[in-house]
Amino acid sequence: MLVLLPPSEGKAPAESGSLLEPGALSLPGLGEARAVVLDELVSLCSGDVGKAAEVLGLSEGLRGEVAKNAGLREAGTRPAGEIYTGVLYDALGLATLPAAARRRAERSLLVFSGLWGAVRIDDRIPSYRCSMGVKLPGLGALGAFWRGPMSEVLPEAAGDGLVLDLRSAAYATAWKPKGEVAERTATVRVLQSKIVNGVEKRSVVSHFNKATKGRLVRDLLVAGAEPSGPEVLVDALRKLGYTVEAAAPGRPGRGWAVDVVVTEL
């Protein structure tokens, strides 16, 4: 099973860890592209602070992130699973996973990144600020930039098992599973269900979406569930107590759409 996760906008500091070793990161086939993006980001953030903040979509209060990006090569690192924070990662609770579940997480989880393309949770990276929606001056939109490198590397990383896609829309632009890989991909959407005037209303609510996805992954890891495909995933989630609605693809080369319906956190 390969689980595709979005990163978090907020990131924990990594001031005292060892320096970045790009060649030690997982998915070495992304190495050349990572070097290009890192060069562009450091160059941008080493110049005009106002321009860099505008390109990165940073508010006045976040301008300190520009200096942090400028010093990425000299910054300390921590495992990516400790760098990424926020609602999804709080619910996932990597630090409190039992040992066996933690090993499964290191093997299965892949976090997408505007800067690194994708990393494993035990890859050591510095804290940075660069979302997939950014358009770097020399590269354009990062989602489009990463499609080529990702299409060469990710099919092999997906192996022959389930691909569980929990990415947000911006990060999904960097790689879209195709062909046989797509047919064993399940893209999960979390819907909040509320009764309004006696009628059920469903909507996507960011906090419910992120928290439920984090908890869902944790539950699968702790249970030792490694579904071989989307149908088996649906059964596993139902056994774990989730309300799940699934739609099989209408034609070959398409993935499954899986809705997890929740009423409360």
GROMACS .gro file of C-alpha atoms in nm:
model
  265
    1MET     CA    1   0.000   0.000   0.000
    2LEU     CA    2   0.123   0.347  -0.090
    3VAL     CA    3  -0.049   0.637   0.089
    4LEU     CA    4  -0.022   0.979  -0.078
    5LEU     CA    5  -0.045   1.268   0.170
    6PRO     CA    6  -0.037   1.646   0.137
    7PRO     CA    7   0.219   1.834   0.349
    8SER     CA    8   0.122   2.100   0.601
    9GLU     CA    9   0.160   2.474   0.550
   10GLY     CA   10   0.296   2.512   0.902
   11LYS     CA   11   0.614   2.324   0.980
   12ALA     CA   12   0.812   2.254   1.294
   13PRO     CA   13   1.159   2.414   1.317
   14ALA     CA   14   1.467   2.197   1.268
   15GLU     CA   15   1.735   2.431   1.396
   16SER     CA   16   1.977   2.185   1.556
   17GLY     CA   17   1.967   1.880   1.331
   18SER     CA   18   2.224   1.769   1.074
   19LEU     CA   19   2.247   1.957   0.745
   20LEU     CA   20   2.052   1.859   0.436
   21GLU     CA   21   2.192   1.572   0.229
   22PRO     CA   22   1.983   1.575  -0.091
   23GLY     CA   23   2.138   1.250  -0.211
   24ALA     CA   24   2.014   1.067   0.098
   25LEU     CA   25   1.645   1.138   0.031
   26SER     CA   26   1.413   0.861  -0.086
   27LEU     CA   27   1.308   0.840  -0.452
   28PRO     CA   28   1.652   0.934  -0.588
   29GLY     CA   29   1.505   0.962  -0.936
   30LEU     CA   30   1.364   1.299  -0.823
   31GLY     CA   31   1.711   1.424  -0.728
   32GLU     CA   32   1.779   1.635  -1.036
   33ALA     CA   33   1.440   1.806  -1.020
   34ARG     CA   34   1.481   1.868  -0.646
   35ALA     CA   35   1.813   2.041  -0.709
   36VAL     CA   36   1.654   2.268  -0.970
   37VAL     CA   37   1.367   2.372  -0.742
   38LEU     CA   38   1.600   2.421  -0.444
   39ASP     CA   39   1.830   2.645  -0.651
   40GLU     CA   40   1.537   2.853  -0.775
   41LEU     CA   41   1.382   2.889  -0.430
   42VAL     CA   42   1.707   2.982  -0.254
   43SER     CA   43   1.791   3.230  -0.530
   44LEU     CA   44   1.447   3.393  -0.512
   45CYS     CA   45   1.458   3.423  -0.134
   46SER     CA   46   1.815   3.554  -0.130
   47GLY     CA   47   1.709   3.862  -0.328
   48ASP     CA   48   1.420   4.105  -0.291
   49VAL     CA   49   1.222   4.002   0.017
   50GLY     CA   50   0.902   4.171  -0.103
   51LYS     CA   51   0.911   3.996  -0.438
   52ALA     CA   52   0.983   3.660  -0.277
   53ALA     CA   53   0.696   3.704  -0.031
   54GLU     CA   54   0.461   3.789  -0.317
   55VAL     CA   55   0.566   3.485  -0.521
   56LEU     CA   56   0.527   3.256  -0.222
   57GLY     CA   57   0.193   3.407  -0.122
   58LEU     CA   58   0.316   3.513   0.222
   59SER     CA   59   0.144   3.770   0.439
   60GLU     CA   60   0.339   4.046   0.613
   61GLY     CA   61   0.353   3.838   0.929
   62LEU     CA   62   0.513   3.546   0.746
   63ARG     CA   63   0.797   3.735   0.576
   64GLY     CA   64   1.044   3.563   0.805
   65GLU     CA   65   0.982   3.250   0.597
   66VAL     CA   66   1.173   3.415   0.312
   67ALA     CA   67   1.496   3.427   0.514
   68LYS     CA   68   1.437   3.068   0.624
   69ASN     CA   69   1.416   2.958   0.260
   70ALA     CA   70   1.729   3.154   0.171
   71GLY     CA   71   1.926   2.953   0.427
   72LEU     CA   72   1.795   2.605   0.344
   73ARG     CA   73   2.137   2.463   0.258
   74GLU     CA   74   2.276   2.565   0.597
   75ALA     CA   75   1.963   2.477   0.798
   76GLY     CA   76   1.922   2.186   1.035
   77THR     CA   77   1.702   1.892   0.941
   78ARG     CA   78   1.455   1.655   1.107
   79PRO     CA   79   1.259   1.358   0.976
   80ALA     CA   80   0.978   1.480   0.752
   81GLY     CA   81   0.727   1.313   0.983
   82GLU     CA   82   0.837   1.558   1.254
   83ILE     CA   83   0.859   1.862   1.025
   84TYR     CA   84   0.500   1.843   0.902
   85THR     CA   85   0.242   1.955   1.158
   86GLY     CA   86  -0.123   2.058   1.152
   87VAL     CA   87  -0.461   1.890   1.178
   88LEU     CA   88  -0.395   1.585   0.959
   89TYR     CA   89  -0.059   1.509   1.120
   90ASP     CA   90  -0.192   1.568   1.472
   91ALA     CA   91  -0.465   1.310   1.405
   92LEU     CA   92  -0.214   1.071   1.247
   93GLY     CA   93   0.008   1.094   1.555
   94LEU     CA   94   0.324   0.942   1.411
   95ALA     CA   95   0.517   0.987   1.735
   96THR     CA   96   0.274   0.767   1.928
   97LEU     CA   97   0.235   0.483   1.680
   98PRO     CA   98   0.324   0.135   1.807
   99ALA     CA   99   0.655   0.007   1.667
  100ALA     CA  100   0.503  -0.220   1.403
  101ALA     CA  101   0.265   0.051   1.284
  102ARG     CA  102   0.553   0.297   1.268
  103ARG     CA  103   0.747   0.061   1.041
  104ARG     CA  104   0.444   0.033   0.816
  105ALA     CA  105   0.419   0.414   0.809
  106GLU     CA  106   0.783   0.449   0.704
  107ARG     CA  107   0.724   0.199   0.426
  108SER     CA  108   0.384   0.324   0.308
  109LEU     CA  109   0.351   0.701   0.356
  110LEU     CA  110   0.460   0.946   0.089
  111VAL     CA  111   0.426   1.319   0.153
  112PHE     CA  112   0.402   1.545  -0.152
  113SER     CA  113   0.594   1.873  -0.150
  114GLY     CA  114   0.636   2.174  -0.375
  115LEU     CA  115   1.008   2.175  -0.296
  116TRP     CA  116   1.099   1.806  -0.273
  117GLY     CA  117   0.839   1.649  -0.501
  118ALA     CA  118   0.766   1.374  -0.250
  119VAL     CA  119   0.943   1.239   0.058
  120ARG     CA  120   0.913   0.950   0.302
  121ILE     CA  121   0.842   1.035   0.665
  122ASP     CA  122   1.192   0.933   0.774
  123ASP     CA  123   1.367   1.151   0.513
  124ARG     CA  124   1.555   1.432   0.688
  125ILE     CA  125   1.458   1.775   0.554
  126PRO     CA  126   1.477   2.135   0.681
  127SER     CA  127   1.171   2.344   0.758
  128TYR     CA  128   1.072   2.540   0.445
  129ARG     CA  129   0.787   2.733   0.286
  130CYS     CA  130   0.695   2.652  -0.075
  131SER     CA  131   0.354   2.514  -0.166
  132MET     CA  132   0.275   2.322  -0.484
  133GLY     CA  133   0.067   2.617  -0.605
  134VAL     CA  134   0.369   2.849  -0.621
  135LYS     CA  135   0.497   2.974  -0.957
  136LEU     CA  136   0.872   3.018  -0.928
  137PRO     CA  137   1.010   3.278  -1.175
  138GLY     CA  138   1.240   3.037  -1.358
  139LEU     CA  139   1.016   2.730  -1.349
  140GLY     CA  140   0.652   2.833  -1.356
  141ALA     CA  141   0.383   2.643  -1.165
  142LEU     CA  142   0.540   2.373  -0.952
  143GLY     CA  143   0.249   2.133  -1.000
  144ALA     CA  144   0.320   2.130  -1.372
  145PHE     CA  145   0.698   2.121  -1.322
  146TRP     CA  146   0.679   1.803  -1.114
  147ARG     CA  147   0.457   1.605  -1.351
  148GLY     CA  148   0.740   1.485  -1.570
  149PRO     CA  149   0.975   1.366  -1.294
  150MET     CA  150   0.687   1.216  -1.096
  151SER     CA  151   0.553   1.022  -1.393
  152GLU     CA  152   0.892   0.851  -1.425
  153VAL     CA  153   0.941   0.769  -1.055
  154LEU     CA  154   0.602   0.720  -0.888
  155PRO     CA  155   0.470   0.420  -1.086
  156GLU     CA  156   0.762   0.212  -0.957
  157ALA     CA  157   0.713   0.345  -0.603
  158ALA     CA  158   0.348   0.241  -0.622
  159GLY     CA  159   0.452  -0.123  -0.661
  160ASP     CA  160   0.165  -0.361  -0.729
  161GLY     CA  161  -0.065  -0.276  -0.437
  162LEU     CA  162  -0.324  -0.018  -0.342
  163VAL     CA  163  -0.255   0.351  -0.395
  164LEU     CA  164  -0.452   0.546  -0.134
  165ASP     CA  165  -0.472   0.908  -0.248
  166LEU     CA  166  -0.545   1.157   0.033
  167ARG     CA  167  -0.387   1.462  -0.132
  168SER     CA  168  -0.549   1.802  -0.162
  169ALA     CA  169  -0.623   1.932  -0.512
  170ALA     CA  170  -0.305   2.139  -0.550
  171TYR     CA  171  -0.079   1.842  -0.474
  172ALA     CA  172  -0.280   1.604  -0.689
  173THR     CA  173  -0.173   1.810  -0.993
  174ALA     CA  174   0.185   1.684  -0.956
  175TRP     CA  175   0.103   1.321  -1.033
  176LYS     CA  176  -0.207   1.153  -1.165
  177PRO     CA  177  -0.190   0.772  -1.165
  178LYS     CA  178  -0.257   0.627  -1.508
  179GLY     CA  179  -0.342   0.295  -1.663
  180GLU     CA  180  -0.311  -0.011  -1.442
  181VAL     CA  181  -0.188   0.198  -1.146
  182ALA     CA  182  -0.499   0.417  -1.168
  183GLU     CA  183  -0.724   0.111  -1.151
  184ARG     CA  184  -0.589   0.025  -0.807
  185THR     CA  185  -0.598   0.385  -0.682
  186ALA     CA  186  -0.864   0.500  -0.436
  187THR     CA  187  -0.910   0.875  -0.400
  188VAL     CA  188  -1.073   0.954  -0.067
  189ARG     CA  189  -1.306   1.244   0.001
  190VAL     CA  190  -1.439   1.320   0.350
  191LEU     CA  191  -1.794   1.454   0.373
  192GLN     CA  192  -1.958   1.598   0.682
  193SER     CA  193  -2.324   1.496   0.713
  194LYS     CA  194  -2.571   1.725   0.890
  195ILE     CA  195  -2.948   1.717   0.915
  196VAL     CA  196  -3.100   2.053   0.822
  197ASN     CA  197  -3.478   2.086   0.851
  198GLY     CA  198  -3.510   1.710   0.838
  199VAL     CA  199  -3.296   1.677   0.523
  200GLU     CA  200  -2.943   1.540   0.513
  201LYS     CA  201  -2.687   1.786   0.379
  202ARG     CA  202  -2.332   1.684   0.296
  203SER     CA  203  -2.035   1.914   0.251
  204VAL     CA  204  -1.657   1.913   0.249
  205VAL     CA  205  -1.530   2.087   0.564
  206SER     CA  206  -1.154   2.140   0.583
  207HIS     CA  207  -1.107   2.054   0.951
  208PHE     CA  208  -1.323   1.739   0.930
  209ASN     CA  209  -1.147   1.641   0.608
  210LYS     CA  210  -0.793   1.670   0.745
  211ALA     CA  211  -0.862   1.520   1.087
  212THR     CA  212  -1.054   1.224   0.945
  213LYS     CA  213  -0.786   1.147   0.688
  214GLY     CA  214  -0.518   1.150   0.957
  215ARG     CA  215  -0.722   0.926   1.186
  216LEU     CA  216  -0.810   0.693   0.898
  217VAL     CA  217  -0.445   0.638   0.810
  218ARG     CA  218  -0.354   0.583   1.174
  219ASP     CA  219  -0.632   0.326   1.216
  220LEU     CA  220  -0.517   0.134   0.907
  221LEU     CA  221  -0.156   0.134   1.027
  222VAL     CA  222  -0.237   0.025   1.381
  223ALA     CA  223  -0.472  -0.248   1.257
  224GLY     CA  224  -0.199  -0.382   1.031
  225ALA     CA  225  -0.434  -0.348   0.734
  226GLU     CA  226  -0.257  -0.344   0.397
  227PRO     CA  227  -0.540  -0.361   0.143
  228SER     CA  228  -0.441  -0.499  -0.195
  229GLY     CA  229  -0.690  -0.283  -0.384
  230PRO     CA  230  -0.978  -0.036  -0.352
  231GLU     CA  231  -1.248  -0.296  -0.285
  232VAL     CA  232  -1.045  -0.447  -0.001
  233LEU     CA  233  -0.981  -0.095   0.133
  234VAL     CA  234  -1.355  -0.025   0.151
  235ASP     CA  235  -1.410  -0.349   0.346
  236ALA     CA  236  -1.121  -0.268   0.582
  237LEU     CA  237  -1.251   0.082   0.655
  238ARG     CA  238  -1.600  -0.047   0.725
  239LYS     CA  239  -1.458  -0.303   0.967
  240LEU     CA  240  -1.279  -0.017   1.141
  241GLY     CA  241  -1.613   0.158   1.190
  242TYR     CA  242  -1.612   0.411   0.907
  243THR     CA  243  -1.917   0.492   0.698
  244VAL     CA  244  -1.793   0.447   0.343
  245GLU     CA  245  -1.952   0.490   0.001
  246ALA     CA  246  -1.751   0.382  -0.301
  247ALA     CA  247  -1.786   0.416  -0.676
  248ALA     CA  248  -1.596   0.181  -0.905
  249PRO     CA  249  -1.451   0.337  -1.221
  250GLY     CA  250  -1.679   0.344  -1.521
  251ARG     CA  251  -1.406   0.245  -1.764
  252PRO     CA  252  -1.053   0.098  -1.769
  253GLY     CA  253  -0.766   0.320  -1.662
  254ARG     CA  254  -0.966   0.513  -1.403
  255GLY     CA  255  -0.950   0.510  -1.024
  256TRP     CA  256  -1.204   0.452  -0.750
  257ALA     CA  257  -1.384   0.737  -0.573
  258VAL     CA  258  -1.429   0.666  -0.203
  259ASP     CA  259  -1.637   0.890   0.024
  260VAL     CA  260  -1.600   0.869   0.401
  261VAL     CA  261  -1.906   1.022   0.568
  262VAL     CA  262  -1.872   1.170   0.916
  263THR     CA  263  -2.107   1.353   1.151
  264GLU     CA  264  -1.855   1.466   1.411
  265LEU     CA  265  -1.482   1.471   1.482
   0.00000   0.00000   0.00000
